[in-house]
mmCIF file of C-alpha atoms in Angstrom:
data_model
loop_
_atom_site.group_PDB
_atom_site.id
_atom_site.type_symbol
_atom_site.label_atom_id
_atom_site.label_comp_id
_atom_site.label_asym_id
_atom_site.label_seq_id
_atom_site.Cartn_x
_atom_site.Cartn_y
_atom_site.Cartn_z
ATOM 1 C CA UNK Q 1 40.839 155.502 89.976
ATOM 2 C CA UNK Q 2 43.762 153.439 89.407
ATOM 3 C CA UNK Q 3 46.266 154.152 86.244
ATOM 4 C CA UNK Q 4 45.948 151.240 83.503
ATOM 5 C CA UNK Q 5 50.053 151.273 83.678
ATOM 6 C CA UNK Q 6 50.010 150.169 87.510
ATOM 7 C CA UNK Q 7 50.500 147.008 88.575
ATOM 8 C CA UNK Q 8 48.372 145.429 91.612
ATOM 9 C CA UNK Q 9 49.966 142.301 93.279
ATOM 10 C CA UNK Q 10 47.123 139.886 93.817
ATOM 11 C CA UNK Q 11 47.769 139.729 97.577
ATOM 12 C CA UNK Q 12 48.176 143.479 97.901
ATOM 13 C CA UNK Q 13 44.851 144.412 98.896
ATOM 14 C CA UNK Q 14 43.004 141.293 99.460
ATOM 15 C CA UNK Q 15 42.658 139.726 103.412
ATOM 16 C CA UNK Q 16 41.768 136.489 101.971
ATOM 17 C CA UNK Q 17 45.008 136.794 99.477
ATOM 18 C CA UNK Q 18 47.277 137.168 102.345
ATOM 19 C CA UNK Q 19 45.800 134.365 104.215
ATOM 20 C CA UNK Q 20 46.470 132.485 100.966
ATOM 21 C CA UNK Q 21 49.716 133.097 100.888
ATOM 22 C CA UNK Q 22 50.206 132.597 104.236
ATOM 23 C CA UNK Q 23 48.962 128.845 103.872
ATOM 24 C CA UNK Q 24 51.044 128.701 100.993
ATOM 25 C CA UNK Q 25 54.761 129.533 102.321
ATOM 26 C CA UNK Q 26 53.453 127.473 105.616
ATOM 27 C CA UNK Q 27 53.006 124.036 102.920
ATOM 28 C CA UNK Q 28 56.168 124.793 101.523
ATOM 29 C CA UNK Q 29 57.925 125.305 104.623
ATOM 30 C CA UNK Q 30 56.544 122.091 105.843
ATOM 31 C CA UNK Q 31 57.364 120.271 102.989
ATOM 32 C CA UNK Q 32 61.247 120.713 102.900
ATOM 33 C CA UNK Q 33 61.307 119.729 106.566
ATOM 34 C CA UNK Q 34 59.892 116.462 105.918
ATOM 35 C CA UNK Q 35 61.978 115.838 102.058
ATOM 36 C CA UNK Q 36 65.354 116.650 103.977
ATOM 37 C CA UNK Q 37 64.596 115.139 107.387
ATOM 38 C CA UNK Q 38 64.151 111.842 104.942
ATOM 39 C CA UNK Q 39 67.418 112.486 103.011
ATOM 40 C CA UNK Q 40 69.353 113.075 106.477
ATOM 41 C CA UNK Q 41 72.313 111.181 105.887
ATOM 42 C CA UNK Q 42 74.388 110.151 109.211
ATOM 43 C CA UNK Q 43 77.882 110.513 108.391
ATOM 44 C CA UNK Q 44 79.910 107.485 108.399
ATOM 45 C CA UNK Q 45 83.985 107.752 108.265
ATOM 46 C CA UNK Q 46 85.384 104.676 109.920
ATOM 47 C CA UNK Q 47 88.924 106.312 111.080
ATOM 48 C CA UNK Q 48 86.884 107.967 113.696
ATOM 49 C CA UNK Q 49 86.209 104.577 115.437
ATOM 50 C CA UNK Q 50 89.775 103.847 115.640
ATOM 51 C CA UNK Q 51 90.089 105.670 119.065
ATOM 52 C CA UNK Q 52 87.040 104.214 120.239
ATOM 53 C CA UNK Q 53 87.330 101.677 122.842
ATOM 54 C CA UNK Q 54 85.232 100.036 125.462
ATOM 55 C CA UNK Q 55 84.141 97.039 126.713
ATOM 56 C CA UNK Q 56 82.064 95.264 124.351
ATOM 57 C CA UNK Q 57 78.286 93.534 125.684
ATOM 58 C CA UNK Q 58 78.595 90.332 126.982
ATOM 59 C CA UNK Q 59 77.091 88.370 123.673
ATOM 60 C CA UNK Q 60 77.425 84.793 125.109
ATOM 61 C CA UNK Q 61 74.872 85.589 127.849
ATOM 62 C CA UNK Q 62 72.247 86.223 124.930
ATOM 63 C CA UNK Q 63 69.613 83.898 125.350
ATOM 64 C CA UNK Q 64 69.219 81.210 122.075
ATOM 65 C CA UNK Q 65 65.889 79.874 122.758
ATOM 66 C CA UNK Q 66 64.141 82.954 121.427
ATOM 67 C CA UNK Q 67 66.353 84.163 118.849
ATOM 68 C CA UNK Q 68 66.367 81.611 116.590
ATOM 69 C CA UNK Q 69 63.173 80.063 115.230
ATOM 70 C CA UNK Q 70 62.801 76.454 113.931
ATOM 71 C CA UNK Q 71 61.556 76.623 110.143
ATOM 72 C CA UNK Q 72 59.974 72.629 110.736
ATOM 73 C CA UNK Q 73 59.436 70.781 113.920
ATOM 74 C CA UNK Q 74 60.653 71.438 117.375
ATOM 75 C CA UNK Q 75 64.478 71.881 116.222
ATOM 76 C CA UNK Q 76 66.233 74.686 118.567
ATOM 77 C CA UNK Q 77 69.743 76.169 118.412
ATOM 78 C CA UNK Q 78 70.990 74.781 121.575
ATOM 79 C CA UNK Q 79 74.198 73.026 120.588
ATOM 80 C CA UNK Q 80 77.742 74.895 121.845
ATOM 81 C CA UNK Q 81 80.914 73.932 120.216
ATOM 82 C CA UNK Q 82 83.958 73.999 122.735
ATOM 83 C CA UNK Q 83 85.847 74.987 119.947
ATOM 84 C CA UNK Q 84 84.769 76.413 116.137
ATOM 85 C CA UNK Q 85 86.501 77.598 112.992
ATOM 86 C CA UNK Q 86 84.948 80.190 110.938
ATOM 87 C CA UNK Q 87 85.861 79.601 107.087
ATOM 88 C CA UNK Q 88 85.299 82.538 104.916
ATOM 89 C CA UNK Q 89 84.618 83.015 101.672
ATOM 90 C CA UNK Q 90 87.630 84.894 100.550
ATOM 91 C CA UNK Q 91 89.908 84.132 97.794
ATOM 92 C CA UNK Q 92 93.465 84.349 100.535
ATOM 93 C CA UNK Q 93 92.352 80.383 101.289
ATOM 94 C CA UNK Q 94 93.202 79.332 97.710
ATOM 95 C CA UNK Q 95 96.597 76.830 97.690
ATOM 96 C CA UNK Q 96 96.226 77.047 101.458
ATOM 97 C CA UNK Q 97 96.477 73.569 101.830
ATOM 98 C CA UNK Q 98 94.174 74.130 104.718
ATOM 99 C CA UNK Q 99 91.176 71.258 103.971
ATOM 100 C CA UNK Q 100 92.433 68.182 106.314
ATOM 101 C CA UNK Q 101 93.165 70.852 109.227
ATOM 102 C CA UNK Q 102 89.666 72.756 108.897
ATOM 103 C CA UNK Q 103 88.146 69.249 108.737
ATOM 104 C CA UNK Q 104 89.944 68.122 112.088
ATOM 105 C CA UNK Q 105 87.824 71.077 113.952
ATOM 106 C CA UNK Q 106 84.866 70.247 116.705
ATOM 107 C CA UNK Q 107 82.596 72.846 114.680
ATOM 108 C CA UNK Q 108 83.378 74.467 111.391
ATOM 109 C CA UNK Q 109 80.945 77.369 110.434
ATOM 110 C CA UNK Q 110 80.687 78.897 106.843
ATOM 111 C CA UNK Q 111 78.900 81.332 105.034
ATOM 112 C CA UNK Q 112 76.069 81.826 102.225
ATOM 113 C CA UNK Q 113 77.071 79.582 99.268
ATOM 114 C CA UNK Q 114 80.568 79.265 99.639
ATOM 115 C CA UNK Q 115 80.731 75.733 98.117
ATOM 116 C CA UNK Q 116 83.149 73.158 99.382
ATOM 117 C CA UNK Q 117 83.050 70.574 95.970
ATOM 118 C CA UNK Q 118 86.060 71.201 94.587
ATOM 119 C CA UNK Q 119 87.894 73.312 96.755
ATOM 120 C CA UNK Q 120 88.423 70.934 99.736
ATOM 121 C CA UNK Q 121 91.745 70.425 99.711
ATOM 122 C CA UNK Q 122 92.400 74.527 100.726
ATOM 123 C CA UNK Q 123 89.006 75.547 102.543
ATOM 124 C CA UNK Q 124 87.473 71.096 103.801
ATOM 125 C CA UNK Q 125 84.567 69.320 103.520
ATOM 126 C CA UNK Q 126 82.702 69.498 106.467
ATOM 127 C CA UNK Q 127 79.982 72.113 108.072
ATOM 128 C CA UNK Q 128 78.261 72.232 110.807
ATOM 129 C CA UNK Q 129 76.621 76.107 110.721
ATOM 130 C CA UNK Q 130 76.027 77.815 107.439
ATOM 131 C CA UNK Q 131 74.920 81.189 108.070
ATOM 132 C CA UNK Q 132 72.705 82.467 104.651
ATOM 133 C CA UNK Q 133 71.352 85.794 103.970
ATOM 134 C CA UNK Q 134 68.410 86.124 102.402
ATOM 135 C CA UNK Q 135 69.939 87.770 99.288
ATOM 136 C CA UNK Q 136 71.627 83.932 98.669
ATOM 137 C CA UNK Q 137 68.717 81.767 99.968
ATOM 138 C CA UNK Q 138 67.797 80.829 96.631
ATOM 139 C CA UNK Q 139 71.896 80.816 95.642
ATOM 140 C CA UNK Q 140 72.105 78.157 97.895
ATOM 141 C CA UNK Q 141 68.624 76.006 97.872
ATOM 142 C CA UNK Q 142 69.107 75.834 94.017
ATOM 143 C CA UNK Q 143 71.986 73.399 94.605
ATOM 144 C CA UNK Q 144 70.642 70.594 97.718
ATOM 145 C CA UNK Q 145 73.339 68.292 96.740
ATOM 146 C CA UNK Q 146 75.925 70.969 97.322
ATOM 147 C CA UNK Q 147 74.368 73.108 100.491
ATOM 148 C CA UNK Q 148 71.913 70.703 101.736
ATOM 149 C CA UNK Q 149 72.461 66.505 101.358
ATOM 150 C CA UNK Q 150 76.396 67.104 101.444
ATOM 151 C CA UNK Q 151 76.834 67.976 105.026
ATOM 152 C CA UNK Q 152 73.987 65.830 106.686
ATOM 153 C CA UNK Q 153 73.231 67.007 110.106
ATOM 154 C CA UNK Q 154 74.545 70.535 109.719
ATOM 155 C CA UNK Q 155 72.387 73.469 111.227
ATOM 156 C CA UNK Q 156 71.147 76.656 108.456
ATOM 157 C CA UNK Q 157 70.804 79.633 110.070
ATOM 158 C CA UNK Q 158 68.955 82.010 108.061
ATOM 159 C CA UNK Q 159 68.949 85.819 108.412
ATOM 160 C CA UNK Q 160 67.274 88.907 106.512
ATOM 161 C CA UNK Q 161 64.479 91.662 107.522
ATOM 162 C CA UNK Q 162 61.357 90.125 109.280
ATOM 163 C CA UNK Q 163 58.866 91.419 106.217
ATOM 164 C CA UNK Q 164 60.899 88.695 104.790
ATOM 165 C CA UNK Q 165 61.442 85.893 106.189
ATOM 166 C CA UNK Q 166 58.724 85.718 109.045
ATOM 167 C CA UNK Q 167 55.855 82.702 108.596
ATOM 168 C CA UNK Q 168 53.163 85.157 108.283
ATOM 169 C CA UNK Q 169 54.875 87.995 105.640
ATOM 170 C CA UNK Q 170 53.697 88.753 102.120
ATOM 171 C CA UNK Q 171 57.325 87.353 100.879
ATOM 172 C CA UNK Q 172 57.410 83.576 100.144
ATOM 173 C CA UNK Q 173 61.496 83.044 101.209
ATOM 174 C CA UNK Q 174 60.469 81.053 104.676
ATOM 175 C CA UNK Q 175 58.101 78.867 103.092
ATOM 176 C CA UNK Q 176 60.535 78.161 100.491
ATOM 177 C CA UNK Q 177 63.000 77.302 103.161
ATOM 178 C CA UNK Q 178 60.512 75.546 104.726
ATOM 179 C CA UNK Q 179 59.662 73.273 101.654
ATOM 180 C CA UNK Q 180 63.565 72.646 101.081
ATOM 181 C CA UNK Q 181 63.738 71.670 105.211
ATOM 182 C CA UNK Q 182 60.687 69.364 104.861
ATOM 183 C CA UNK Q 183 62.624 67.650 102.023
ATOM 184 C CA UNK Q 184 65.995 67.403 104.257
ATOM 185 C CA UNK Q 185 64.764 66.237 107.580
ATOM 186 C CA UNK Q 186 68.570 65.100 108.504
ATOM 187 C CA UNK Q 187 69.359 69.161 107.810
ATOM 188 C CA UNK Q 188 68.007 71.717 110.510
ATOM 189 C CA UNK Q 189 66.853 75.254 109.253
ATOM 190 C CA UNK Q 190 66.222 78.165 111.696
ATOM 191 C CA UNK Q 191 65.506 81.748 110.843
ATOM 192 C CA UNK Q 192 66.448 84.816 112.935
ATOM 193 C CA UNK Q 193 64.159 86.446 115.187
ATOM 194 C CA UNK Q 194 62.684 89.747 114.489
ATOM 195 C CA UNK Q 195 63.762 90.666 118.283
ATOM 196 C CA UNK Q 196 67.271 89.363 117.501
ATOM 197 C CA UNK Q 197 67.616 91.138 114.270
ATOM 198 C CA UNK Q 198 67.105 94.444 116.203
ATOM 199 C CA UNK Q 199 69.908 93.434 118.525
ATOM 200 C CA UNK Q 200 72.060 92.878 115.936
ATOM 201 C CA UNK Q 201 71.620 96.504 115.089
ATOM 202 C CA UNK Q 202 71.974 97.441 118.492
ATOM 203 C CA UNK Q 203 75.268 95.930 118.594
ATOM 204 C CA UNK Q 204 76.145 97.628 115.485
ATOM 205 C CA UNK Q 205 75.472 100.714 117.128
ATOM 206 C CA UNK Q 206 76.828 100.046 120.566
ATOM 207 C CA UNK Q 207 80.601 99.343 118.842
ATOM 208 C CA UNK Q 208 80.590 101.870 116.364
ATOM 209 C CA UNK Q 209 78.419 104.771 117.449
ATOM 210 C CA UNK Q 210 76.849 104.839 114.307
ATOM 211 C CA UNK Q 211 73.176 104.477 113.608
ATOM 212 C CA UNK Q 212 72.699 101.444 110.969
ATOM 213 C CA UNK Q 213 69.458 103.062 109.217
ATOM 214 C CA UNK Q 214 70.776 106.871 109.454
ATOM 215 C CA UNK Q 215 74.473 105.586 108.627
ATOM 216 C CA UNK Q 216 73.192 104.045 105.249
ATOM 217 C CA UNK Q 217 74.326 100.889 106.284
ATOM 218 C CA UNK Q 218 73.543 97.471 105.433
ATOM 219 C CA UNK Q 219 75.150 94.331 108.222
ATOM 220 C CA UNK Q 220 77.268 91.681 105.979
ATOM 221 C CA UNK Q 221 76.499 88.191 106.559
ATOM 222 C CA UNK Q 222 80.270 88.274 107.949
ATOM 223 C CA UNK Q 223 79.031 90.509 111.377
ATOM 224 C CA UNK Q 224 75.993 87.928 111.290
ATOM 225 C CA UNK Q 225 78.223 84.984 111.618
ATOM 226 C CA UNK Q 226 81.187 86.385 113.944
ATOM 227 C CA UNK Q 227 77.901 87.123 116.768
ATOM 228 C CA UNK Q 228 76.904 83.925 116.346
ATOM 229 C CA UNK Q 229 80.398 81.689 116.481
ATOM 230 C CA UNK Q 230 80.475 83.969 119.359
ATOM 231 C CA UNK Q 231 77.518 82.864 120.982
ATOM 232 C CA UNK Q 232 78.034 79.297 119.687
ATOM 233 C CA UNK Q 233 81.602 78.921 120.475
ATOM 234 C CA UNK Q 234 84.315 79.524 123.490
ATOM 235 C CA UNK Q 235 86.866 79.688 121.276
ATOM 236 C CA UNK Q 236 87.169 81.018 117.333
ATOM 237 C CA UNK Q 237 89.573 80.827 114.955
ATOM 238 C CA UNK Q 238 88.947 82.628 111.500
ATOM 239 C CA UNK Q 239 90.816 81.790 108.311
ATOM 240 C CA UNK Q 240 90.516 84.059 105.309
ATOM 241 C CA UNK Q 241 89.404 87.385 106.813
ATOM 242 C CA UNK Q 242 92.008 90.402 106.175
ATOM 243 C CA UNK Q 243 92.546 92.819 109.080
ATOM 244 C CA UNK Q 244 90.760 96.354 109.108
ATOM 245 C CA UNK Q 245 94.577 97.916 107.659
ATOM 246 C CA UNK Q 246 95.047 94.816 105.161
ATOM 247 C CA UNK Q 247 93.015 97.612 102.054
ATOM 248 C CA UNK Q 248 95.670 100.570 103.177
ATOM 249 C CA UNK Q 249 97.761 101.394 99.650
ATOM 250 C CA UNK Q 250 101.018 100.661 101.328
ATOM 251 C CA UNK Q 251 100.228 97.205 102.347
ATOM 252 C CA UNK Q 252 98.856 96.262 99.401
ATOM 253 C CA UNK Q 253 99.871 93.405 97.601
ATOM 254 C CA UNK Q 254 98.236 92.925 94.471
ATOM 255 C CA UNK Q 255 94.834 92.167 93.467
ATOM 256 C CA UNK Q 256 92.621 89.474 94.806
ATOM 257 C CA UNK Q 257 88.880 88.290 93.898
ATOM 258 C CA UNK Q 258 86.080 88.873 96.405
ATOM 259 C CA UNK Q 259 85.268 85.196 96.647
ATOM 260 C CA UNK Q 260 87.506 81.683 96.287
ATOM 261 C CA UNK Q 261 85.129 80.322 93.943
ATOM 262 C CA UNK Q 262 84.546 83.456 91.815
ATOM 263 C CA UNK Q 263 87.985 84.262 90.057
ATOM 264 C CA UNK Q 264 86.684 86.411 87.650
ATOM 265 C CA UNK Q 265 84.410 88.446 90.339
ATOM 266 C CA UNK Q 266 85.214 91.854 91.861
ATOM 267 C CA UNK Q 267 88.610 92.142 93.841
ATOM 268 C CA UNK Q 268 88.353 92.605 97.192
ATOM 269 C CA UNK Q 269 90.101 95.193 98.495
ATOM 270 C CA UNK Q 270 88.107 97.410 95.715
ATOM 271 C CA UNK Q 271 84.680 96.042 96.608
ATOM 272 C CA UNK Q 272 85.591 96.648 100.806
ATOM 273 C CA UNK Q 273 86.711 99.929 99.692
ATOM 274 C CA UNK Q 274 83.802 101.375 97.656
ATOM 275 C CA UNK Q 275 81.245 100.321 100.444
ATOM 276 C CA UNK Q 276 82.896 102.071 103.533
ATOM 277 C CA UNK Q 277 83.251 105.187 101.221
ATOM 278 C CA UNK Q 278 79.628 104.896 100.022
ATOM 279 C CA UNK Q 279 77.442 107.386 100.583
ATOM 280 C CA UNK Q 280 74.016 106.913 98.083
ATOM 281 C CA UNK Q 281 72.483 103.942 99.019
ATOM 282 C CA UNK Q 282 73.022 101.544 101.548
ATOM 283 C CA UNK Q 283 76.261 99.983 101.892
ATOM 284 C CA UNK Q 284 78.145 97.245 103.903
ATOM 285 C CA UNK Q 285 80.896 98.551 105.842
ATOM 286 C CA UNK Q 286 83.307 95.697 106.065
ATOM 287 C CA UNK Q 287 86.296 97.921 107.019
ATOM 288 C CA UNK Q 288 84.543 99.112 110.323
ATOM 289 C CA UNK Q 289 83.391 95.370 110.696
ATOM 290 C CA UNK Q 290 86.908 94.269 111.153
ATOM 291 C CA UNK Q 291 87.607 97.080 113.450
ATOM 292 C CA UNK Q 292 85.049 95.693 115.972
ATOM 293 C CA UNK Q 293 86.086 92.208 115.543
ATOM 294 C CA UNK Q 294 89.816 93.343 116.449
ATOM 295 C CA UNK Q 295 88.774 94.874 119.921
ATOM 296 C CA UNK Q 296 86.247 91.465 120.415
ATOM 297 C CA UNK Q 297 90.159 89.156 119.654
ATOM 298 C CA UNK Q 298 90.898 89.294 123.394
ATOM 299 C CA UNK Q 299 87.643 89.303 124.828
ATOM 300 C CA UNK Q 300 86.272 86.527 123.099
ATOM 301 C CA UNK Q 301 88.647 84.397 122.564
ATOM 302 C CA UNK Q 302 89.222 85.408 118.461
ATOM 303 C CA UNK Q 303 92.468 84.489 116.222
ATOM 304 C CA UNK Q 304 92.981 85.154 112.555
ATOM 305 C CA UNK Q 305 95.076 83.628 110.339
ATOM 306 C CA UNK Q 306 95.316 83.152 106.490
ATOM 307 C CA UNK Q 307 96.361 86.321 106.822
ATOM 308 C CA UNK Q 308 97.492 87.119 109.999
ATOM 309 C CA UNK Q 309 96.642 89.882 112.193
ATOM 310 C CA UNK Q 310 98.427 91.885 114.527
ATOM 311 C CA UNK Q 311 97.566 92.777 117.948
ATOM 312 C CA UNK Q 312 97.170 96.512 116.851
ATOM 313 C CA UNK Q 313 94.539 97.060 114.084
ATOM 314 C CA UNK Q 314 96.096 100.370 113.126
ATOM 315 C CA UNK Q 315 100.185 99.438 112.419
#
């Protein structure tokens, strides 16, 4: 007879208890596996890339015929500029005085909706690629006159995941670009292959080591459109783009925005900053950008100016 002050675990004396609680601690087990095999965070700290060097894939031997899909008609990406300049969006262009030199160029690529109205005299007029995410296809569909009737002839390349902009996903941004392209027949529109987003991310990985997905990362339109002036181009100059060092506290000048047509918007060192520390969420990682495009200066034919860089991206 058992006392009425004893206790009896449930599972003490019970077979099927013990199985139970078994199955239990098994489920729970389980479960944490899975929650922090999903939370695995790669680490990402871009000083470790400094000391890695190697020769870089040979991205001008990448076909163009599959990689880039026509949005309307039979329109391919076939055209190859002897020589290109890449215009970026940031704010070291203003009272460059730049306009009538960018103009002069045999191919002159920009980025998202960096508008040229009212800023030609420091960043031109002309365009021949405009490489657009899909965060700023509607940014830059909402203005035609601006992005799309101004520059007659130019090519759009559009990028962003496949579930997006694919003819036969749930999300409606092709067909939108394909509406806007039916409307501007003199204006080509192609979209990026899923296979060719992947190799973009293979890239990624090949120059930094890092795992885009694991690493938290997200690609900035500015690593699209270097790859592609790359494939596009013999020879690239780039005006506006600060070296991987330019952020460093002792070489810091003073404050500058993020965009030349958005004074009041976030400055830029700040905004490069906070994403290459970032760790929740999915960041770009601009600094470690620049660090790749430094090694790819002598092998593909790269220069920088507006600022300048040096041969060394670590003095």
């Amino acid at each position: 007879m058992v006392s009425p002050c004893t206790s009896i675990h449930p599972f003490s004396y019970s077979p099927q208890g013990r199985t139970a609680a078994l199955i239990l601690i098994f489920a729970l087990v389980t479960f944490l596996i899975i929650l922090s095999s999903n939370n695995y965070e790669e680490p990402f700290n871009y000083k470790d890339l400094k000391i890695k060097h190697h020769n870089p894939p040979n991205i001008r031997k990448w076909e163009l015929q599959d990689s880039y899909i026509p949005v309307s008609g039979n329109k391919t990406l076939h055209s190859k500029c002897g020589s290109c300049v890449l215009v970026t969006s940031s704010s070291h262009l203003l009272n460059t005085g730049l306009g009538p030199t960018i103009d002069q160029s045999e191919c002159i690529i920009r980025m998202n909706d960096a508008p040229t109205t009212g800023y030609e005299k420091d960043v031109g007029n002309k365009t021949t690629f405009r490489v657009v995410a899909h965060s700023s296809v509607y940014r830059v569909l909402r203005r035609p006159q601006e992005f799309l009737s101004r520059a007659p002839g130019q090519t759009l390349i559009f990028w962003g995941p496949p579930i997006k902009m694919q003819q036969n996903s749930k999300a409606n941004l092709y067909h939108i670009i394909q509406r806007a392209s039916s409307a501007f027949p003199n204006v080509s529109a192609l979209v990026l292959s899923p296979r060719n987003m992947a190799r973009f991310d293979e890239l990624f990985q090949a120059e930094t080591g890092r795992d885009r997905k694991k690493s938290h990362s997200w690609l900035s339109t500015g690593w699209f459109t270097m790859v592609i002036a790359v494939e596009l181009c013999n020879k690239v100059h780039v005006y506006g783009m600060v070296p991987p060092n330019y952020c460093s506290f002792s070489k810091r000048q003073h404050k500058m925005p993020y965009h030349y047509y958005e004074p009041r918007g976030p400055d830029e060192c700040t905004t490069y900053i906070q994403n290459e520390r970032g760790r929740r969420g999915n960041h770009h990682r601009f600094i470690t950008e620049k660090l790749v495009f430094a090694r790819w200066a002598s092998v593909y034919n790269i220069s920088f100016s507006h600022p300048e860089w040096f041969e060394d991206p670590d003095n």
